[in-house]
Coordinates of C-alpha atoms and ligand atoms in Angstrom, one line a residue:
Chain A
X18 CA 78.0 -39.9 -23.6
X19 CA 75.7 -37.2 -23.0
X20 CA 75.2 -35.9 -19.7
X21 CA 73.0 -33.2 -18.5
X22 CA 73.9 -30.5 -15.6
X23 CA 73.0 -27.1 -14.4
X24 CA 76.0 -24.9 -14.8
X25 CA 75.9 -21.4 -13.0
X26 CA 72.4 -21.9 -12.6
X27 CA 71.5 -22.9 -16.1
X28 CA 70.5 -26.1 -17.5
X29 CA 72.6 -27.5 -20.0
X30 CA 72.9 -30.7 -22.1
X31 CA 76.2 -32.1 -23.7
X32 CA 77.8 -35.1 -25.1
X33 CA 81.0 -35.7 -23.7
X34 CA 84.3 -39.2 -23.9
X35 CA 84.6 -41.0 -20.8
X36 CA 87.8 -39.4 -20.1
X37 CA 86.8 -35.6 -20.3
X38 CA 87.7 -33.9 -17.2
X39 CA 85.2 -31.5 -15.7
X40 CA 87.9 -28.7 -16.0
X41 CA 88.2 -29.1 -20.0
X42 CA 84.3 -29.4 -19.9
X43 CA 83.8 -26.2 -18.5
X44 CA 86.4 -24.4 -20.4
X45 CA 84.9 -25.5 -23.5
X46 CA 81.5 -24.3 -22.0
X47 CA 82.9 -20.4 -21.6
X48 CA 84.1 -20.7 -17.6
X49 CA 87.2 -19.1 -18.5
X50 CA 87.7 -18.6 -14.8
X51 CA 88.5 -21.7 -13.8
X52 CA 92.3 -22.2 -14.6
X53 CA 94.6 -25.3 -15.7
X54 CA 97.4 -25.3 -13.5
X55 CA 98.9 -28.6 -12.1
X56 CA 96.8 -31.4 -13.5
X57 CA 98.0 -33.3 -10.7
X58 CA 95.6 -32.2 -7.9
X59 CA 97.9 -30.3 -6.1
X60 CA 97.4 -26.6 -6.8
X61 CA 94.0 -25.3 -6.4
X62 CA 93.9 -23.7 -9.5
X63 CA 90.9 -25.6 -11.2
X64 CA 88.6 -25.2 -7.9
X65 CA 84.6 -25.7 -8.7
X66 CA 81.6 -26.3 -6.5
X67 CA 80.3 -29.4 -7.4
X68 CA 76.5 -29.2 -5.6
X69 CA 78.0 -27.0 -3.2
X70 CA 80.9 -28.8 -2.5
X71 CA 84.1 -27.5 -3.8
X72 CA 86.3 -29.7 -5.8
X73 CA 89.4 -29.8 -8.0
X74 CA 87.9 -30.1 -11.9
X75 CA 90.8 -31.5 -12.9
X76 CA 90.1 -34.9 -11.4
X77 CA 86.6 -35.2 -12.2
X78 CA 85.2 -36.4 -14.7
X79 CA 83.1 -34.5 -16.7
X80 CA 80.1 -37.1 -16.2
X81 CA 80.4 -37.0 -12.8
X82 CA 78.6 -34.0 -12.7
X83 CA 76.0 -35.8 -14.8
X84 CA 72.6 -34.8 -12.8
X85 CA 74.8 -32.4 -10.7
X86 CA 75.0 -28.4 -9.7
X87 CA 78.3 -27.3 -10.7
X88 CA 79.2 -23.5 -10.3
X89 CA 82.1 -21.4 -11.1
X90 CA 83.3 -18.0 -10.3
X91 CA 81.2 -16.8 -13.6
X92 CA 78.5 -17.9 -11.5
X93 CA 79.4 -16.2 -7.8
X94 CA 80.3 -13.0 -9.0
X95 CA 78.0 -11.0 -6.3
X96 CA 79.1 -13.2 -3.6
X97 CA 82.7 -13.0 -4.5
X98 CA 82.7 -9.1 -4.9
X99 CA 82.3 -8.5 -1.0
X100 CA 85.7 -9.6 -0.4
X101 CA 87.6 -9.7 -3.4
X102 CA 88.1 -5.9 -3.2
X103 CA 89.9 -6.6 0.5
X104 CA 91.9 -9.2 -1.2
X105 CA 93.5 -7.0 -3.8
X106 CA 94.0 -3.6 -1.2
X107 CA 96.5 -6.2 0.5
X108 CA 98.3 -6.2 -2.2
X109 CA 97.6 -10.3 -2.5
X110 CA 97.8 -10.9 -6.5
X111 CA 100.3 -9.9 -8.1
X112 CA 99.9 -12.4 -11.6
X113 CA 96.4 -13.1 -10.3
X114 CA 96.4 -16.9 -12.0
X115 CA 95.6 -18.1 -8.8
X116 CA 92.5 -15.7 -7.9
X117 CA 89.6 -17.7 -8.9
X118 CA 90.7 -20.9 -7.7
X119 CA 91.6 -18.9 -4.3
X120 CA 88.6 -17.1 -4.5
X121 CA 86.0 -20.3 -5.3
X122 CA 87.7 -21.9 -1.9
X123 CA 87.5 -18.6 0.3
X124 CA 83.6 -18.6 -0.3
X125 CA 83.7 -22.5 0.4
X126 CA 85.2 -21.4 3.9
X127 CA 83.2 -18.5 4.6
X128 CA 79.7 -20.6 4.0
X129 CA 80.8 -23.5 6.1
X130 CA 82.3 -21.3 8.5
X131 CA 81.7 -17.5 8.5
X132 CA 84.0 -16.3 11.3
X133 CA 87.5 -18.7 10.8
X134 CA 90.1 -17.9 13.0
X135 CA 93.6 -17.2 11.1
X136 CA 94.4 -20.9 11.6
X137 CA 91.3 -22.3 10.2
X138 CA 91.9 -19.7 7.0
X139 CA 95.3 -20.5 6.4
X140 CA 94.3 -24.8 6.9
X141 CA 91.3 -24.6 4.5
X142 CA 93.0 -22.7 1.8
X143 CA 96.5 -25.0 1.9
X144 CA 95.7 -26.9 -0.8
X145 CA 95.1 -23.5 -2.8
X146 CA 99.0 -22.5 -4.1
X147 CA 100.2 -18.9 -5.1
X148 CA 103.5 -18.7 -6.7
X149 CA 104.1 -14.7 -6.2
X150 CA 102.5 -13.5 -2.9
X151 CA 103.2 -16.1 0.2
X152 CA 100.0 -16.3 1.3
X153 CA 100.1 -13.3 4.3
X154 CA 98.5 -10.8 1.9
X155 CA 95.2 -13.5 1.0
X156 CA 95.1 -14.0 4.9
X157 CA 95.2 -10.3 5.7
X158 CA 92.3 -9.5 3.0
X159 CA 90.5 -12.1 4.3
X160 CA 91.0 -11.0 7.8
X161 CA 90.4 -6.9 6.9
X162 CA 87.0 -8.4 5.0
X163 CA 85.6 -10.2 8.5
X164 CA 86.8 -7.0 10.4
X165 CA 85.0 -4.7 8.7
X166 CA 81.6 -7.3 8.3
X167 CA 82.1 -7.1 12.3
X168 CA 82.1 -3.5 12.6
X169 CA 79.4 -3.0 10.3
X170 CA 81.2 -1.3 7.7
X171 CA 80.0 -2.8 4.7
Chain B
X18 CA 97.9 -39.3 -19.2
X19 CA 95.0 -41.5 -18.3
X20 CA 92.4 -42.7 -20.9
X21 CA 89.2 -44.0 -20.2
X22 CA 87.2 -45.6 -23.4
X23 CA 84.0 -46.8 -21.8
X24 CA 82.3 -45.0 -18.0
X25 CA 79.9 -47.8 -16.2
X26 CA 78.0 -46.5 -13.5
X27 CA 77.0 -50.1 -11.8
X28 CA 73.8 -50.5 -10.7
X29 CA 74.8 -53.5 -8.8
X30 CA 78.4 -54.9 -6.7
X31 CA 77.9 -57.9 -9.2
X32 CA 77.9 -55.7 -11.5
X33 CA 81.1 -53.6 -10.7
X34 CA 82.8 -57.2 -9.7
X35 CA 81.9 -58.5 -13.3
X36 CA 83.4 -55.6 -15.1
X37 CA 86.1 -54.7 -12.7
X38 CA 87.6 -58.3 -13.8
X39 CA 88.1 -57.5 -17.5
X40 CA 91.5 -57.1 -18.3
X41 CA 92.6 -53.2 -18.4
X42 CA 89.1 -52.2 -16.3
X43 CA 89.2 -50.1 -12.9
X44 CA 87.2 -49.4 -10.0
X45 CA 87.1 -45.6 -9.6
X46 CA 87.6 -43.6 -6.0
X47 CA 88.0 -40.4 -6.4
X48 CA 90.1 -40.5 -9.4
X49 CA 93.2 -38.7 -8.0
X50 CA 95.6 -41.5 -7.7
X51 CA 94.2 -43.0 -11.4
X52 CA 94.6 -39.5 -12.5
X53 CA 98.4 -39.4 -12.3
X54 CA 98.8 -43.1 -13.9
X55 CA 99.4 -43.4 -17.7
X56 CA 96.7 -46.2 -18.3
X57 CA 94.7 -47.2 -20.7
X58 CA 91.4 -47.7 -18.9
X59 CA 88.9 -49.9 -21.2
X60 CA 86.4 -49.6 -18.7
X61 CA 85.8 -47.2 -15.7
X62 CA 84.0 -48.9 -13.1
X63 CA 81.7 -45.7 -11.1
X64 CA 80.2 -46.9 -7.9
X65 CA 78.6 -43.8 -6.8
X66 CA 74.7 -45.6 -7.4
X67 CA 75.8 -48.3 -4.8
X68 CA 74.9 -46.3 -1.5
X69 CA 78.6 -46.6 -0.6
X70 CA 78.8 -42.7 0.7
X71 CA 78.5 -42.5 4.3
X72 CA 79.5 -43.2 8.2
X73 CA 77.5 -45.9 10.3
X74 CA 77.1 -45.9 13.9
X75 CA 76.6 -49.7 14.5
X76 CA 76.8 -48.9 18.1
X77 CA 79.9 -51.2 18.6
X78 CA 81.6 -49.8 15.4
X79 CA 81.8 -47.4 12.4
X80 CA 80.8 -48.6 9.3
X81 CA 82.3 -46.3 6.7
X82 CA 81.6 -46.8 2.9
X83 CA 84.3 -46.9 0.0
X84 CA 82.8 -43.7 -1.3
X85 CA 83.0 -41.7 2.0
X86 CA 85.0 -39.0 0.8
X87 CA 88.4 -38.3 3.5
X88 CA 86.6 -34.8 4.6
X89 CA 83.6 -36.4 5.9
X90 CA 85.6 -38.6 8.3
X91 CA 87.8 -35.5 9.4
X92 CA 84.6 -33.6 9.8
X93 CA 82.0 -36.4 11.1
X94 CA 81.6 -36.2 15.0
X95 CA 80.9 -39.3 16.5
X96 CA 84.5 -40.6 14.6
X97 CA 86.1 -37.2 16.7
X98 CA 84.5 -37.8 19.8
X99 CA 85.1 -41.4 19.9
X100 CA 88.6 -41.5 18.8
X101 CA 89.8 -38.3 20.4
X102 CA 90.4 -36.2 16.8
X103 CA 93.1 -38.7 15.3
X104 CA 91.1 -39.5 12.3
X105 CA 91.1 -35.7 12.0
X106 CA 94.8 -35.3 13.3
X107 CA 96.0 -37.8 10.6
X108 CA 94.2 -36.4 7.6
X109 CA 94.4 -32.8 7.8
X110 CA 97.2 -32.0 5.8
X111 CA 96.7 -34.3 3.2
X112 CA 97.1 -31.6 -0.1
X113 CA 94.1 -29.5 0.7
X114 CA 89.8 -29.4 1.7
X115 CA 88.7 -29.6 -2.3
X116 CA 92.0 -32.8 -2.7
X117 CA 89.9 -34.7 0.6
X118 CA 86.4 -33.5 -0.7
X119 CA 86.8 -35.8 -4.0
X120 CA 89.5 -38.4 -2.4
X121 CA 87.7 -41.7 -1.3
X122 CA 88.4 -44.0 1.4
X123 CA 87.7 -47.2 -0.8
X124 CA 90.6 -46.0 -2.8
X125 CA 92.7 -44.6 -0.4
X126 CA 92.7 -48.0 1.4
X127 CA 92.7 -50.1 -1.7
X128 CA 95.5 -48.4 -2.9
X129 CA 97.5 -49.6 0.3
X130 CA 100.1 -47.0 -0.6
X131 CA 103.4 -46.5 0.7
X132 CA 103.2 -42.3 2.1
X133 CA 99.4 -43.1 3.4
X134 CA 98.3 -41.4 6.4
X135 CA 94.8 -43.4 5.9
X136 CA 96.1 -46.9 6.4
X137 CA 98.7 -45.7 9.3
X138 CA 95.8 -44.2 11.6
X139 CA 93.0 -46.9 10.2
X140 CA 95.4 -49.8 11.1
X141 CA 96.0 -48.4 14.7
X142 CA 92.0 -48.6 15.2
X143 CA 92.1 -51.9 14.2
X144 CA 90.1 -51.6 11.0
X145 CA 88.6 -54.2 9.1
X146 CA 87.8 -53.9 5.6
X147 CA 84.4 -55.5 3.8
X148 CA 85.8 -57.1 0.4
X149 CA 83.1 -58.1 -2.3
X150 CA 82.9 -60.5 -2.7
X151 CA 85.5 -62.5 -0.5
X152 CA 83.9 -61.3 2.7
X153 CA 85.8 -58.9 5.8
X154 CA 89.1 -59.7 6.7
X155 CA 91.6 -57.0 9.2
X156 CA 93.4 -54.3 7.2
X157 CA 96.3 -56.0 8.3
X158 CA 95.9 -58.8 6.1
X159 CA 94.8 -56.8 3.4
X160 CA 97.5 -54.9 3.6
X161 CA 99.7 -57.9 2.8
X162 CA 97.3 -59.2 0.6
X163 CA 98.6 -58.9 -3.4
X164 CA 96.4 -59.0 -7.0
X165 CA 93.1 -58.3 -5.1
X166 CA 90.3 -57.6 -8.0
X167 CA 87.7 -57.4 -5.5
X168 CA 85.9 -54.7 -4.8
X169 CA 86.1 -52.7 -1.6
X170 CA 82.7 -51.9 -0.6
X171 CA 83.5 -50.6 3.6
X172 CA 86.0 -50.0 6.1
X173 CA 85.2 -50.7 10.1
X174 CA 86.2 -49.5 12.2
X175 CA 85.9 -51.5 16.3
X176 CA 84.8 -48.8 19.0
X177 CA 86.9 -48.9 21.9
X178 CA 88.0 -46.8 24.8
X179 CA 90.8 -45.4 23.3
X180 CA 93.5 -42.7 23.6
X181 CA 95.3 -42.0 20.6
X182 CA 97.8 -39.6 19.4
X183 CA 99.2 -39.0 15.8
X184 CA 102.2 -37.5 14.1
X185 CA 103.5 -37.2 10.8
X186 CA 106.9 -35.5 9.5
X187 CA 106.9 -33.3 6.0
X188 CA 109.5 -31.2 4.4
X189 CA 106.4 -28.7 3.3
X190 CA 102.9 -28.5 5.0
X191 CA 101.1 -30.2 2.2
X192 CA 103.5 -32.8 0.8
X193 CA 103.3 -36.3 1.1
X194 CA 104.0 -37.6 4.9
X195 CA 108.4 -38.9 5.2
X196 CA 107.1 -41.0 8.1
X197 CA 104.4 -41.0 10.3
X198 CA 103.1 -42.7 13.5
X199 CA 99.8 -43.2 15.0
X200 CA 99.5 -44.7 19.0
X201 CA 96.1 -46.3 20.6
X202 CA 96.3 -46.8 24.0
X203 CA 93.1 -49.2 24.7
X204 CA 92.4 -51.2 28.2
X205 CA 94.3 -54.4 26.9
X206 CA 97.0 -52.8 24.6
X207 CA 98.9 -50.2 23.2
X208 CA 99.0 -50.2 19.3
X209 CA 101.9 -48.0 17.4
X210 CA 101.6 -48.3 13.5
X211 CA 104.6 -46.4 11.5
X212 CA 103.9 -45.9 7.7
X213 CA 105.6 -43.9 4.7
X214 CA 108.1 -46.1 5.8
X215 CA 108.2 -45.3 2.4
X216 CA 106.7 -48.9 2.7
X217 CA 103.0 -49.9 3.7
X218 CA 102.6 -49.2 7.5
X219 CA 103.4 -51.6 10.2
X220 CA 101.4 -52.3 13.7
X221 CA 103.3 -53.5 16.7
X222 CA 101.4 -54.2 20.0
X223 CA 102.3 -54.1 23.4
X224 CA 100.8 -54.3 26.5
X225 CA 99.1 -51.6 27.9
X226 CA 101.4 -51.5 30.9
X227 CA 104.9 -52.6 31.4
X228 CA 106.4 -52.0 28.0
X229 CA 108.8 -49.5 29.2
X230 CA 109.5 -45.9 28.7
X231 CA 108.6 -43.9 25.5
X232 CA 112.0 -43.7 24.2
X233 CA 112.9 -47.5 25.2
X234 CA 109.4 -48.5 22.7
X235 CA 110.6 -45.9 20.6
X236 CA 114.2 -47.7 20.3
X237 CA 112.7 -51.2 20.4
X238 CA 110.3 -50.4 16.7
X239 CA 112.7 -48.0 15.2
X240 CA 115.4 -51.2 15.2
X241 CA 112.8 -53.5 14.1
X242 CA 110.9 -51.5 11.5
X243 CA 112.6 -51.9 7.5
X244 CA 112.9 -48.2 6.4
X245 CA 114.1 -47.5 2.9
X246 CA 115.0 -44.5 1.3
X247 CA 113.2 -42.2 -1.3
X248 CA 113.3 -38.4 -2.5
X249 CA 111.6 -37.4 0.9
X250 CA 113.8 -39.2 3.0
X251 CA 116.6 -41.4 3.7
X252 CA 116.6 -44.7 5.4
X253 CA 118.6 -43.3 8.1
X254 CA 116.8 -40.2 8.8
X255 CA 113.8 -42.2 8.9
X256 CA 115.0 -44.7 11.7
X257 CA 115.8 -40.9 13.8
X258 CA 112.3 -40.2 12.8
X259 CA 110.7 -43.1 13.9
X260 CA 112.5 -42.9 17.4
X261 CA 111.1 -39.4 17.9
X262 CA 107.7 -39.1 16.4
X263 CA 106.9 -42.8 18.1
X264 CA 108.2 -41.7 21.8
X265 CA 106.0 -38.4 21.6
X266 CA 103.0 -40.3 20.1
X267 CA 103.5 -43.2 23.3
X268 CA 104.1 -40.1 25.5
X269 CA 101.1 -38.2 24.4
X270 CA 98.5 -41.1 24.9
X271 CA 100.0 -41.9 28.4
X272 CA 100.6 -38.1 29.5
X273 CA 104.0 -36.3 28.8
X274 CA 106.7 -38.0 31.1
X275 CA 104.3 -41.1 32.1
X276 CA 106.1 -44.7 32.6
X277 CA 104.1 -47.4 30.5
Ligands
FAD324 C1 99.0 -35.2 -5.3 C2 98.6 -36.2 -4.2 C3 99.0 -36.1 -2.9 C4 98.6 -37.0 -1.9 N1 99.1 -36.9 -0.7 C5 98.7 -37.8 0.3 C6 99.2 -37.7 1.6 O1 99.9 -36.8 2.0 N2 98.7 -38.6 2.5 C7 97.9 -39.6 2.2 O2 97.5 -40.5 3.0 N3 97.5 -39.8 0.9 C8 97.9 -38.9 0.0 N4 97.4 -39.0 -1.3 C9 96.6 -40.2 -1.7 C10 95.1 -39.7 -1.6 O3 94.8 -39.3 -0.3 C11 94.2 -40.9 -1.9 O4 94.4 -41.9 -1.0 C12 94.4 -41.4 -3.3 O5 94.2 -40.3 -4.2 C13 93.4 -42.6 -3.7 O6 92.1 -42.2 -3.4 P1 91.1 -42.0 -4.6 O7 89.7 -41.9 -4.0 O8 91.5 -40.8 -5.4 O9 91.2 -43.3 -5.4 P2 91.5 -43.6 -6.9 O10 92.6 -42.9 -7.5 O11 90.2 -43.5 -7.7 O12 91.8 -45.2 -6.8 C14 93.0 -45.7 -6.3 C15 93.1 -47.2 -6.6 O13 92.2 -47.9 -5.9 C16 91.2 -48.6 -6.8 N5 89.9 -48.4 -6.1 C17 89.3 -47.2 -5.8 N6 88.2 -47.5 -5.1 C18 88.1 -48.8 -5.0 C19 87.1 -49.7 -4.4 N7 86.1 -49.2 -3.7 N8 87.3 -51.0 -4.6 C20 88.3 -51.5 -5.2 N9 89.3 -50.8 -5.8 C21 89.2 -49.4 -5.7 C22 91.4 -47.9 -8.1 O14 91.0 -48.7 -9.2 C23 92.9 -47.5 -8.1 O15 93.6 -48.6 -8.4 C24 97.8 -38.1 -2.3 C25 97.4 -38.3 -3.6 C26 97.7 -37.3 -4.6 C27 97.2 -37.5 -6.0
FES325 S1 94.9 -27.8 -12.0 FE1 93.6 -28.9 -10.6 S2 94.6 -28.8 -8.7 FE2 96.1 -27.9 -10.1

C-alpha cells in the first residue's frame, strides 16, 4: 500500500504491507531515536507524536499515519534541548535506551501541561519504563528544569 | 506475532459488517489487544472514516463512539463532572498516557476481557452499547453475550445523579488490575460491579437505603461472587480483596462510617 505522511516536518511518500508497524516504518526511514523495546505496549520505548498526540509506534500501523503528522525526537531536537541537559545533571540515564521514548512523553506533558506538579509528572510518564535509574532522578531533572524556567534562569 | 494481509478502511458500517464476517477478518480498536495475538489477519477492518471518535452530550446521556480513545474519556469534562471523576479514577493507571491515547473504547468493551477496568466502571453506570447491526442492548447482556460478529459502533452511557467511588488492587502501579470494584449510589439504587474477578465483572444492586453496613454488603458479594485464580492472584486473596475494596468503595459513596 502506499501511504503518504509528513515525517519531522517533511513530506514523504512510501509503500508499505498491511502489517508494518509505524515503529519499523520509521526505523527504516532514518528515526534511529525511536527504540524497540517491549513490542507489547508496555514500555514506552517506541513513543511518537502522531499529529501531536503521543503514541506507542509499536502498535500502529504504519498506514495509520497515512495522511498524518508524525514526529520523532530527530524532529524536536530544539524543544527537547531545554530540558534534556537538567535530565542528565540528575544523573537520570545511566544506559540511556530509554531517553527518547522518556524524553518524546516529557514534551507531551509539558505542552498539555506546562507547570505539573510531581504527581502529575510521575502519572503521565508511568507508562514510560527505565530499567537502571528508578525514576527519582527523571523527576528531579524535570523538577530542576521548571525551577529554573520559574526563576528566569534560562 | 500478528499478520495482517489486506488493511480496509470502510467507508461504510455495511461495509465493515460485510468484511468483518469473512472468516479470519477483524475489526481494529486500537490494535493493542490484536497486537499481542498470533493471528493470521486476512483482512483488517479500519473504522477510523466512520465518525466513531468522540463524546455526545445527549442531554439525558453520553454517547461515546467505538473510536473514542480511553484518554479522551479520562480527560473529557462533562463525563468528570457528571460522574464525580470515576471514569477518570478507573482508567488512570491503565499502562500509561501514549497505551490510553491509541486504546479504544469499541475494543476495550468488545473485548469484554477478564482484568478490565472499562467494563467494571461502564457497567456500574449502567451502559448500554449500540451493536450494528443488531441494535442497543445493556452491557450486561453483552457481556454474557458469546460469537458476536457485529460491530460495536457506541457505548452510552444514562446520566443520573450519582455518587460513585472506584478501587482497584495491583501488585505494580501499571499492571493489570487483581480485582477491582466500582459503586454508584443513585436516588433508587446502589450498584457495586467487581471485575478481574479474573472473570468478566459482575453488577449486584441494592437498594439505596437499608442494605446494611459496608462490611455486611461487602460480606454478602464477596460470598456470592465466583473468583478464580491466576498469576496476579489467588481465588482466596481475591474473596479478602473483594470484602475490602467493596466496603471502602460503599463507604466512600455514602461517607466514611455512614449506615446504608
Ligand atoms: C499490555 C496491556 C495492558 C493492559 N492493561 C489493562 C488494564 O490494566 N486495565 C484495563 O482495563 N485494560 C487493560 N488493557 C486492555 C486495553 O485497555 C484495551 O482494552 C485493549 O487493548 C483493547 O482495546 P483496543 O482499542 O486496543 O482494541 P483492539 O486490540 O484493536 O481490539 C480488541 C478486540 O475487539 C475487537 N474490536 C475492536 N473494536 C471493535 C469494534 N468497534 N467493534 C467490534 N469489534 C471490535 C477486535 O477485533 C479485537 O478482537 C491492557 C492491554 C494491554 C495490551
Ligand atoms: S516498544 Fe512500544 S511500548 Fe515497548
Amino acid at each position: 500500500m502506499e501511504i503518504t505522511l509528513t515525517l519531522n516536518g517533511r513530506r514523504i511518500t512510501a509503500s508499505v504491507a498491511a502489517d508494518t508497524v509505524l515503529l519499523d516504518f520509521l526505523r527504516a526511514h532514518g528515526c534511529a531515536s525511536v527504540k524497540c523495546g517491549c513490542e507489547t505496549s508496555g514500555c514506552g520505548l517506541c513513543t511518537v507524536f502522531l499529529d501531536d498526540t503521543p503514541v506507542l509506534s509499536c502498535s500502529v500501523l504504519a498506514v495509520r499515519a497515512d495522511g498524518h503528522r508524525v514526529t520523532t525526537l530527530e524532529g524536536l531536537e530544539a524543544e527537547a534541548s531545554e530540558f534534556v541537559t537538567f535530565i542528565a545533571d540528575q544523573g537520570a540515564e545511566q544506559c540511556g535506551f530509554c531517553n527518547p521514548g522518556f524524553v518524546m512523553n516529557t514534551i507531551a506533558l509539558l505542552r498539555e501541561n506546562p507547570d505539573p506538579t510531581d504527581e502529575e509528572i510521575r502519572a503521565y510518564l508511568a507508562g514510560n519504563l527505565c530499567r537502571c535509574s528508578g525514576y527519582e532522578g527523571q523527576t528531579r531533572g524535570i523538577r530542576a528544569y521548571l525551577n529554573a524556567k520559574k526563576e528566569g534562569r534560562l | 506475532m500478528l499478520t495482517i494481509d489486506r488493511y480496509l478502511r470502510a467507508s461504510s458500517l455495511e461495509e465493515a459488517y460485510e468484511a468483518a464476517q469473512k472468516k479470519n477478518s477483524a475489526v481494529l480498536g486500537g490494535m493493542l489487544w490484536l497486537r499481542l495475538s498470533h493471528r493470521h489477519v486476512s483482512t483488517a477492518i479500519d473504522l477510523s472514516a466512520l465518525g466513531l471518535c468522540g463524546v455526545e452530550d445527549l442531554g439525558d446521556r453520553y454517547r461515546i463512539g467505538a473510536y473514542t480513545t480511553l484518554r479522551m474519556l479520562e480527560t473529557h469534562e462533562g463525563l468528570h463532572r457528571d460522574f464525580g471523576g470515576v471514569i477518570g479514577d478507573a482508567l488512570r493507571d491503565i499502562v500509561g498516557v501514549q497505551f490510553r491515547n491509541l486504546a479504544t473504547v469499541g475494543g476495550s468493551v468488545f473485548g469484554r476481557f477478564g482484568f478490565s477496568d472499562v467494563v467494571t466502571v461502564f457497567l456500574a453506570l449502567g451502559a448500554s452499547v449500540e451493536l450494528y447491526p443488531s441494535g442497543t442492548v445493556s452491557l450486561e447482556t453483552f457481556c454474557g453475550m458469546r460469537g458476536v460478529k457485529d460491530i460495536l459502533t457506541h457505548v452510552i452511557l444514562p446520566k443520573r445523579q450519582v455518587r460513585t467511588a472506584y478501587r482497584a488492587m495491583r501488585n505494580t502501579a501499571t499492571d493489570f488490575p487483581s480485582l477491582n470494584v466500582c459503586a454508584v449510589l443513585a436516588e433508587d439504587a446502589l450498584t457495586v460491579t467487581v471485575g478481574a474477578r479474573p472473570l468478566c465483572a459482575v453488577a449486584y444492586r441494592l437498594p439505596a437505603a437499608g442494605a446494611g453496613t459496608a462490611e455486611e454488603i461487602a460480606e454478602k458479594i464477596a460470598k456470592e461472587t465466583v473468583f478464580a485464580s491466576n498469576s496476579r492472584a489467588s481465588e482466596t486473596y481475591r474473596r479478602h480483596l473483594c470484602r475490602v475494596l467493596v466496603a471502602r468503595a460503599v463507604d466512600d459513596v455514602y461517607g466514611k462510617g455512614g449506615e446504608s
